Amino acid sequence: MKQNAVELLRSSNLRQTGPRIAILMAMMKANAPVTQEQIAEQLGPLAPNKTTIYRTLMNLVKKNLVHKAYIEGRTWHFELAHHCGQHQCHPHFTCSQCLQTRCIPGVSAPLIKLPEGFTMHRQQIRIEGLCSVCRNKNRR
Amino acid sequence: MKQNAVELLRSSNLRQTGPRIAILMAMMKANAPVTQEQIAEQLGPLAPNKTTIYRTLMNLVKKNLVHKAYIEGRTWHFELAHHCGQHQCHPHFTCSQCLQTRCIPGVSAPLIKLPEGFTMHRQQIRIEGLCSVCRNKNRR
DNA sequence: TTCTCTTTGCAACTTAGTTGCGATTTTGGG
DNA sequence: CCCAAAATCGCAACTAAGTTGCAAAGAGAA
Ligand SMILES: [Mn+2]
Ligand SMILES: [Mn+2]
Ligand SMILES: [Zn+2]
Ligand SMILES: [Zn+2]
């Protein structure tokens, strides 16, 4: 898995540093978008500084290895780009009661037709609703 | 137009106060989602306090008269709900160069099929790309 | 190894949005 | 119209995610 991270960095002409490899590995382990804080938590006492994590994430976003998946509250959640199509990410579902968010993989929507002269880089879909756990709770 | 605002409040069982009517009217005049600051600006020296604007917006969101349309940077942009479908808002396009956002009215995508047991309240589409102005600038 | 350019850590900062609370306003009933 | 209860408002202080400046450490090319 470390090899995998190293390869990603090399393919994007980014220097191979401890923080970058650790952050990429943390994101590979995750099965949902993660915040700066979750990355730091996962890496424990050896985690890079908060500033470094943010700067690294922004570099990875610029190279299109990572996407800003969504904001919840005031915090960004990032995920590896390797499960997203060229012009479209998979949708994300947020339960408006428990506020948990999960990926909805394997589906996509047709790309919206933009006005004349506009270019699409990426289309993202966000769904708000009630997850099954919360729905059952409300039943009573 | 004031009548219109009053009617919205009455239909949602909200007390008719100066700040609420003013904020609704400001949003009716706008032709794109607005921030707290833009509302205050538009209302000039008579604008309600920042806290009141935020609290009002949240009340209106709770009553589904207003939607949180999108976040840009760290700031929420709100818009009246009356141009949105039951389960879907119109898409919003953000130019990744000039950072301007605009509504893409009149189009919609099929609703994503959720996992068993999940309920959809609202589906939102966000598009990132290059607007025509920025595209032409880059041509040179 | 050495030199240069990039990256990192730390501490201080920024700022959109929130909170607590006392003062004011709305509204419904008498 | 007048009053009291409950909702709303304004203000000042606060919160916390993310940013910035800068000096120290590290990566990679030669
Ligand atoms: Mn995802
Ligand atoms: Mn809109
Ligand atoms: Zn839930
Ligand atoms: Zn543009």
CSV table of C-alpha atoms (C1' of nucleotides) and ligand atoms in Angstrom, one decimal:
chain,number,residue,atom,x,y,z
A,1,MET,CA,0.0,0.0,0.0
A,2,LYS,CA,2.9,2.3,0.7
A,3,GLN,CA,4.2,1.4,-2.8
A,4,ASN,CA,0.8,2.5,-4.1
A,5,ALA,CA,1.2,5.9,-2.4
A,6,VAL,CA,4.7,6.3,-3.7
A,7,GLU,CA,3.6,5.6,-7.2
A,8,LEU,CA,0.8,8.2,-7.0
A,9,LEU,CA,3.3,10.8,-5.9
A,10,ARG,CA,5.8,9.9,-8.6
A,11,SER,CA,3.2,9.9,-11.3
A,12,SER,CA,2.3,13.5,-10.4
A,13,ASN,CA,5.8,14.7,-9.9
A,14,LEU,CA,5.5,15.3,-6.2
A,15,ARG,CA,8.4,14.8,-3.9
A,16,GLN,CA,8.1,11.7,-1.8
A,17,THR,CA,7.9,12.9,1.8
A,18,GLY,CA,6.8,11.2,5.0
A,19,PRO,CA,3.7,13.3,5.5
A,20,ARG,CA,2.5,12.9,2.0
A,21,ILE,CA,2.9,9.1,2.0
A,22,ALA,CA,1.2,8.8,5.4
A,23,ILE,CA,-1.7,11.0,4.4
A,24,LEU,CA,-2.3,9.1,1.2
A,25,MET,CA,-2.1,5.8,3.1
A,26,ALA,CA,-4.6,7.0,5.6
A,27,MET,CA,-7.0,8.0,2.8
A,28,MET,CA,-6.6,4.6,1.2
A,29,LYS,CA,-7.6,2.9,4.5
A,30,ALA,CA,-10.7,5.1,4.8
A,31,ASN,CA,-13.9,3.9,3.2
A,32,ALA,CA,-15.5,7.4,3.1
A,33,PRO,CA,-14.3,10.9,2.7
A,34,VAL,CA,-12.2,12.1,5.6
A,35,THR,CA,-11.4,15.4,7.4
A,36,GLN,CA,-8.0,16.8,8.4
A,37,GLU,CA,-8.8,15.8,11.9
A,38,GLN,CA,-9.7,12.3,11.0
A,39,ILE,CA,-6.5,11.9,9.1
A,40,ALA,CA,-4.5,13.1,12.1
A,41,GLU,CA,-6.4,10.8,14.5
A,42,GLN,CA,-5.8,7.8,12.3
A,43,LEU,CA,-2.1,8.5,12.1
A,44,GLY,CA,-1.8,8.9,15.9
A,45,PRO,CA,1.0,10.7,17.6
A,46,LEU,CA,3.2,10.6,14.5
A,47,ALA,CA,0.7,12.6,12.4
A,48,PRO,CA,2.0,15.6,10.6
A,49,ASN,CA,1.1,19.0,11.7
A,50,LYS,CA,-2.4,20.3,11.0
A,51,THR,CA,-1.0,22.9,8.5
A,52,THR,CA,1.0,20.2,6.7
A,53,ILE,CA,-2.1,18.0,6.3
A,54,TYR,CA,-4.1,20.9,4.8
A,55,ARG,CA,-1.3,21.9,2.5
A,56,THR,CA,-0.8,18.4,1.4
A,57,LEU,CA,-4.4,17.9,0.7
A,58,MET,CA,-4.5,21.0,-1.4
A,59,ASN,CA,-1.5,19.9,-3.4
A,60,LEU,CA,-3.2,16.5,-4.0
A,61,VAL,CA,-6.4,18.3,-5.0
A,62,LYS,CA,-4.4,20.4,-7.5
A,63,LYS,CA,-2.9,17.3,-9.0
A,64,ASN,CA,-6.4,15.7,-9.1
A,65,LEU,CA,-5.4,12.8,-7.0
A,66,VAL,CA,-7.8,13.8,-4.3
A,67,HIS,CA,-11.2,15.6,-4.4
A,68,LYS,CA,-13.0,17.8,-2.0
A,69,ALA,CA,-16.0,15.6,-1.7
A,70,TYR,CA,-18.3,17.8,0.4
A,71,ILE,CA,-18.6,20.1,3.3
A,72,GLU,CA,-20.5,19.2,6.4
A,73,GLY,CA,-21.0,21.9,9.0
A,74,ARG,CA,-17.9,23.9,8.3
A,75,THR,CA,-15.5,21.1,7.6
A,76,TRP,CA,-14.2,19.8,4.4
A,77,HIS,CA,-14.2,16.0,3.6
A,78,PHE,CA,-11.6,14.7,1.1
A,79,GLU,CA,-11.4,11.4,-0.8
A,80,LEU,CA,-9.2,9.8,-3.3
A,81,ALA,CA,-10.2,10.5,-6.8
A,82,HIS,CA,-9.7,7.0,-8.1
A,83,HIS,CA,-13.3,6.0,-7.8
A,84,CYS,CA,-14.6,9.0,-9.7
A,85,GLY,CA,-15.3,9.3,-13.4
A,86,GLN,CA,-13.6,11.8,-15.6
A,87,HIS,CA,-16.3,14.4,-15.2
A,88,GLN,CA,-18.4,13.1,-12.4
A,89,CYS,CA,-18.0,12.0,-8.8
A,90,HIS,CA,-20.2,9.4,-7.2
A,91,PRO,CA,-23.1,10.9,-5.2
A,92,HIS,CA,-22.9,11.5,-1.4
A,93,PHE,CA,-25.8,11.1,0.9
A,94,THR,CA,-26.2,13.0,4.2
A,95,CYS,CA,-28.8,12.1,6.7
A,96,SER,CA,-30.3,15.3,8.0
A,97,GLN,CA,-31.0,13.7,11.4
A,98,CYS,CA,-27.8,11.9,12.4
A,99,LEU,CA,-25.7,14.0,10.0
A,100,GLN,CA,-23.7,11.0,8.8
A,101,THR,CA,-22.6,11.0,5.2
A,102,ARG,CA,-22.0,8.0,3.0
A,103,CYS,CA,-20.9,7.4,-0.6
A,104,ILE,CA,-23.4,6.1,-3.1
A,105,PRO,CA,-21.0,4.2,-5.4
A,106,GLY,CA,-21.7,2.7,-8.8
A,107,VAL,CA,-24.4,5.1,-9.9
A,108,SER,CA,-24.2,8.3,-11.9
A,109,ALA,CA,-26.5,10.8,-13.6
A,110,PRO,CA,-26.3,12.2,-17.1
A,111,LEU,CA,-24.2,15.3,-17.3
A,112,ILE,CA,-26.2,18.5,-17.2
A,113,LYS,CA,-26.1,20.5,-20.4
A,114,LEU,CA,-24.3,23.8,-19.7
A,115,PRO,CA,-25.0,27.1,-21.5
A,116,GLU,CA,-23.1,27.8,-24.7
A,117,GLY,CA,-19.4,28.4,-24.1
A,118,PHE,CA,-19.2,26.8,-20.7
A,119,THR,CA,-16.9,23.9,-20.0
A,120,MET,CA,-17.6,21.2,-17.4
A,121,HIS,CA,-14.8,20.0,-15.2
A,122,ARG,CA,-16.8,18.1,-12.6
A,123,GLN,CA,-20.4,17.4,-11.7
A,124,GLN,CA,-21.1,16.5,-8.1
A,125,ILE,CA,-24.4,15.2,-6.6
A,126,ARG,CA,-25.4,15.7,-3.0
A,127,ILE,CA,-28.4,14.1,-1.5
A,128,GLU,CA,-30.1,15.0,1.8
A,129,GLY,CA,-32.5,12.6,3.4
A,130,LEU,CA,-33.1,10.1,6.1
A,131,CYS,CA,-30.9,7.1,6.5
A,132,SER,CA,-32.5,3.7,7.3
A,133,VAL,CA,-31.4,3.7,10.9
A,134,CYS,CA,-33.0,7.1,11.6
A,135,ARG,CA,-36.1,6.2,9.7
A,136,ASN,CA,-36.7,3.2,11.8
A,137,LYS,CA,-36.1,5.2,15.0
A,138,ASN,CA,-38.8,7.7,13.9
A,139,ARG,CA,-41.3,4.9,13.2
A,140,ARG,CA,-42.1,4.4,16.9
B,1,MET,CA,-43.8,42.3,-3.1
B,2,LYS,CA,-44.1,43.0,0.6
B,3,GLN,CA,-47.5,41.4,0.5
B,4,ASN,CA,-45.8,38.4,-1.0
B,5,ALA,CA,-43.4,38.2,1.9
B,6,VAL,CA,-46.1,38.6,4.5
B,7,GLU,CA,-48.1,35.8,2.8
B,8,LEU,CA,-45.1,33.5,3.0
B,9,LEU,CA,-44.7,34.1,6.7
B,10,ARG,CA,-48.4,33.7,7.4
B,11,SER,CA,-48.5,30.4,5.5
B,12,SER,CA,-45.7,29.0,7.6
B,13,ASN,CA,-47.0,30.3,10.9
B,14,LEU,CA,-44.1,32.7,11.4
B,15,ARG,CA,-44.6,36.0,13.2
B,16,GLN,CA,-44.5,39.0,10.9
B,17,THR,CA,-41.6,41.1,11.9
B,18,GLY,CA,-39.6,43.8,10.2
B,19,PRO,CA,-36.4,41.8,9.8
B,20,ARG,CA,-38.2,38.8,8.4
B,21,ILE,CA,-40.1,40.8,5.8
B,22,ALA,CA,-37.0,42.8,4.8
B,23,ILE,CA,-34.9,39.7,4.4
B,24,LEU,CA,-37.5,37.9,2.3
B,25,MET,CA,-37.9,41.0,0.1
B,26,ALA,CA,-34.1,41.2,-0.4
B,27,MET,CA,-34.0,37.6,-1.5
B,28,MET,CA,-36.9,38.1,-3.9
B,29,LYS,CA,-35.0,41.0,-5.6
B,30,ALA,CA,-31.8,38.9,-5.9
B,31,ASN,CA,-31.4,36.7,-9.0
B,32,ALA,CA,-28.9,34.3,-7.5
B,33,PRO,CA,-28.3,32.8,-4.1
B,34,VAL,CA,-27.2,35.4,-1.5
B,35,THR,CA,-25.0,35.5,1.6
B,36,GLN,CA,-25.8,37.1,4.9
B,37,GLU,CA,-23.5,39.9,4.0
B,38,GLN,CA,-25.1,40.5,0.7
B,39,ILE,CA,-28.5,40.7,2.3
B,40,ALA,CA,-27.2,43.2,4.8
B,41,GLU,CA,-25.5,45.3,2.1
B,42,GLN,CA,-28.7,45.3,0.0
B,43,LEU,CA,-30.8,46.5,3.0
B,44,GLY,CA,-28.3,49.3,3.8
B,45,PRO,CA,-28.1,51.0,7.2
B,46,LEU,CA,-31.5,49.7,8.2
B,47,ALA,CA,-30.4,46.1,7.9
B,48,PRO,CA,-31.1,43.8,10.8
B,49,ASN,CA,-28.2,42.6,12.9
B,50,LYS,CA,-26.0,39.9,11.5
B,51,THR,CA,-27.2,37.4,14.1
B,52,THR,CA,-30.8,38.2,13.3
B,53,ILE,CA,-30.2,37.6,9.6
B,54,TYR,CA,-28.6,34.2,10.3
B,55,ARG,CA,-31.3,33.2,12.7
B,56,THR,CA,-34.0,34.3,10.3
B,57,LEU,CA,-32.4,32.4,7.4
B,58,MET,CA,-32.3,29.3,9.5
B,59,ASN,CA,-35.9,29.6,10.5
B,60,LEU,CA,-36.9,30.0,6.8
B,61,VAL,CA,-34.8,27.0,5.9
B,62,LYS,CA,-36.5,24.9,8.6
B,63,LYS,CA,-39.9,25.9,7.1
B,64,ASN,CA,-38.6,25.1,3.7
B,65,LEU,CA,-39.2,28.6,2.3
B,66,VAL,CA,-35.5,29.0,1.7
B,67,HIS,CA,-32.7,26.6,0.8
B,68,LYS,CA,-29.0,26.5,1.6
B,69,ALA,CA,-28.0,26.5,-2.1
B,70,TYR,CA,-24.2,26.0,-1.8
B,71,ILE,CA,-21.1,27.0,0.1
B,72,GLU,CA,-18.4,28.9,-1.7
B,73,GLY,CA,-15.2,29.3,0.3
B,74,ARG,CA,-16.6,29.2,3.8
B,75,THR,CA,-19.8,31.1,3.1
B,76,TRP,CA,-23.3,29.9,2.7
B,77,HIS,CA,-25.4,31.1,-0.1
B,78,PHE,CA,-29.2,31.0,0.4
B,79,GLU,CA,-32.0,31.2,-2.1
B,80,LEU,CA,-35.8,31.1,-2.1
B,81,ALA,CA,-37.1,27.6,-2.5
B,82,HIS,CA,-39.9,28.6,-4.9
B,83,HIS,CA,-38.0,27.7,-8.1
B,84,CYS,CA,-37.0,24.2,-6.9
B,85,GLY,CA,-38.8,21.0,-7.4
B,86,GLN,CA,-40.2,18.9,-4.6
B,87,HIS,CA,-37.1,16.7,-4.4
B,88,GLN,CA,-34.6,18.5,-6.5
B,89,CYS,CA,-33.1,22.0,-6.7
B,90,HIS,CA,-31.8,23.4,-10.0
B,91,PRO,CA,-28.0,22.9,-10.5
B,92,HIS,CA,-25.5,25.5,-9.7
B,93,PHE,CA,-22.4,26.2,-11.7
B,94,THR,CA,-19.1,27.6,-10.2
B,95,CYS,CA,-16.3,28.8,-12.4
B,96,SER,CA,-13.1,27.5,-10.9
B,97,GLN,CA,-11.2,30.5,-12.2
B,98,CYS,CA,-13.3,33.5,-11.4
B,99,LEU,CA,-15.2,31.7,-8.6
B,100,GLN,CA,-18.5,33.1,-9.7
B,101,THR,CA,-21.5,30.9,-9.3
B,102,ARG,CA,-24.7,31.0,-11.3
B,103,CYS,CA,-28.0,29.0,-11.4
B,104,ILE,CA,-28.7,26.7,-14.2
B,105,PRO,CA,-32.5,26.9,-14.3
B,106,GLY,CA,-34.9,24.7,-16.1
B,107,VAL,CA,-32.9,21.5,-16.2
B,108,SER,CA,-32.9,18.5,-13.8
B,109,ALA,CA,-31.5,15.1,-13.6
B,110,PRO,CA,-33.2,11.8,-12.7
B,111,LEU,CA,-33.3,11.2,-9.0
B,112,ILE,CA,-30.5,8.8,-7.8
B,113,LYS,CA,-31.8,5.5,-6.6
B,114,LEU,CA,-30.9,5.2,-2.9
B,115,PRO,CA,-30.1,2.1,-1.0
B,116,GLU,CA,-33.0,0.2,0.5
B,117,GLY,CA,-34.6,2.0,3.5
B,118,PHE,CA,-33.3,5.4,2.7
B,119,THR,CA,-35.6,8.4,2.1
B,120,MET,CA,-34.7,11.2,-0.2
B,121,HIS,CA,-35.5,14.8,0.8
B,122,ARG,CA,-33.5,16.7,-1.7
B,123,GLN,CA,-31.0,16.2,-4.5
B,124,GLN,CA,-28.6,18.9,-5.3
B,125,ILE,CA,-26.2,19.2,-8.2
B,126,ARG,CA,-23.1,21.3,-8.2
B,127,ILE,CA,-21.0,21.8,-11.3
B,128,GLU,CA,-17.4,23.1,-11.4
B,129,GLY,CA,-15.9,24.3,-14.7
B,130,LEU,CA,-14.9,27.2,-16.7
B,131,CYS,CA,-17.4,30.0,-17.5
B,132,SER,CA,-17.4,31.4,-21.0
B,133,VAL,CA,-15.7,34.7,-20.0
B,134,CYS,CA,-12.8,32.9,-18.4
B,135,ARG,CA,-12.6,30.4,-21.3
B,136,ASN,CA,-12.2,33.2,-23.8
B,137,LYS,CA,-9.6,34.9,-21.7
B,138,ASN,CA,-7.6,31.7,-21.6
B,139,ARG,CA,-7.7,31.4,-25.4
B,140,ARG,CA,-5.1,34.1,-26.0
C,1,DT,C1',28.8,15.5,-0.2
C,2,DT,C1',27.1,19.9,-1.4
C,3,DC,C1',23.9,23.2,-3.0
C,4,DT,C1',19.3,24.7,-4.1
C,5,DC,C1',14.6,24.5,-3.9
C,6,DT,C1',10.8,22.5,-1.6
C,7,DT,C1',8.4,21.1,2.3
C,8,DT,C1',7.4,21.2,7.2
C,9,DG,C1',6.2,22.8,12.1
C,10,DC,C1',4.9,26.2,15.0
C,11,DA,C1',2.5,30.2,16.7
C,12,DA,C1',-0.3,33.8,15.5
C,13,DC,C1',-4.0,35.1,12.9
C,14,DT,C1',-8.6,35.4,10.2
C,15,DT,C1',-13.4,35.3,9.9
C,16,DA,C1',-18.0,33.0,9.0
C,17,DG,C1',-21.0,31.6,11.9
C,18,DT,C1',-22.8,30.8,17.0
C,19,DT,C1',-24.1,31.6,21.8
C,20,DG,C1',-25.9,33.9,26.1
C,21,DC,C1',-28.6,37.2,27.8
C,22,DG,C1',-31.1,41.3,28.7
C,23,DA,C1',-34.2,44.4,26.1
C,24,DT,C1',-37.9,44.8,22.7
C,25,DT,C1',-41.7,43.3,20.0
C,26,DT,C1',-45.6,40.4,18.5
C,27,DT,C1',-49.9,38.6,19.3
C,28,DG,C1',-53.9,36.8,21.4
C,29,DG,C1',-57.1,37.4,25.2
C,30,DG,C1',-59.7,40.2,28.4
D,1,DC,C1',-57.4,49.6,23.9
D,2,DC,C1',-54.2,47.3,27.4
D,3,DC,C1',-51.5,43.6,29.3
D,4,DA,C1',-48.9,39.4,29.9
D,5,DA,C1',-46.6,35.4,27.9
D,6,DA,C1',-43.8,33.9,24.5
D,7,DA,C1',-41.2,34.8,20.5
D,8,DT,C1',-37.8,37.6,18.5
D,9,DC,C1',-34.0,40.9,18.4
D,10,DG,C1',-29.3,43.4,19.1
D,11,DC,C1',-25.0,43.3,21.1
D,12,DA,C1',-20.7,41.6,22.6
D,13,DA,C1',-18.1,37.8,23.4
D,14,DC,C1',-17.0,33.5,21.6
D,15,DT,C1',-15.8,29.2,18.6
D,16,DA,C1',-13.1,26.7,15.6
D,17,DA,C1',-11.8,25.4,10.7
D,18,DG,C1',-8.7,26.8,7.9
D,19,DT,C1',-4.7,30.2,6.6
D,20,DT,C1',-0.3,32.8,6.8
D,21,DG,C1',4.6,34.1,7.8
D,22,DC,C1',8.8,32.5,8.7
D,23,DA,C1',12.7,29.9,10.2
D,24,DA,C1',14.3,25.1,10.4
D,25,DA,C1',14.5,20.6,8.2
D,26,DG,C1',14.5,17.6,4.2
D,27,DA,C1',14.5,16.0,-0.8
D,28,DG,C1',16.7,15.4,-4.9
D,29,DA,C1',20.1,16.7,-8.6
D,30,DA,C1',24.8,17.1,-9.6
E,1,MN,MN,-17.3,9.2,-1.8
E,2,MN,MN,-30.2,28.9,-7.8
E,3,ZN,ZN,-29.4,9.0,10.0
E,4,ZN,ZN,-15.1,32.3,-14.8
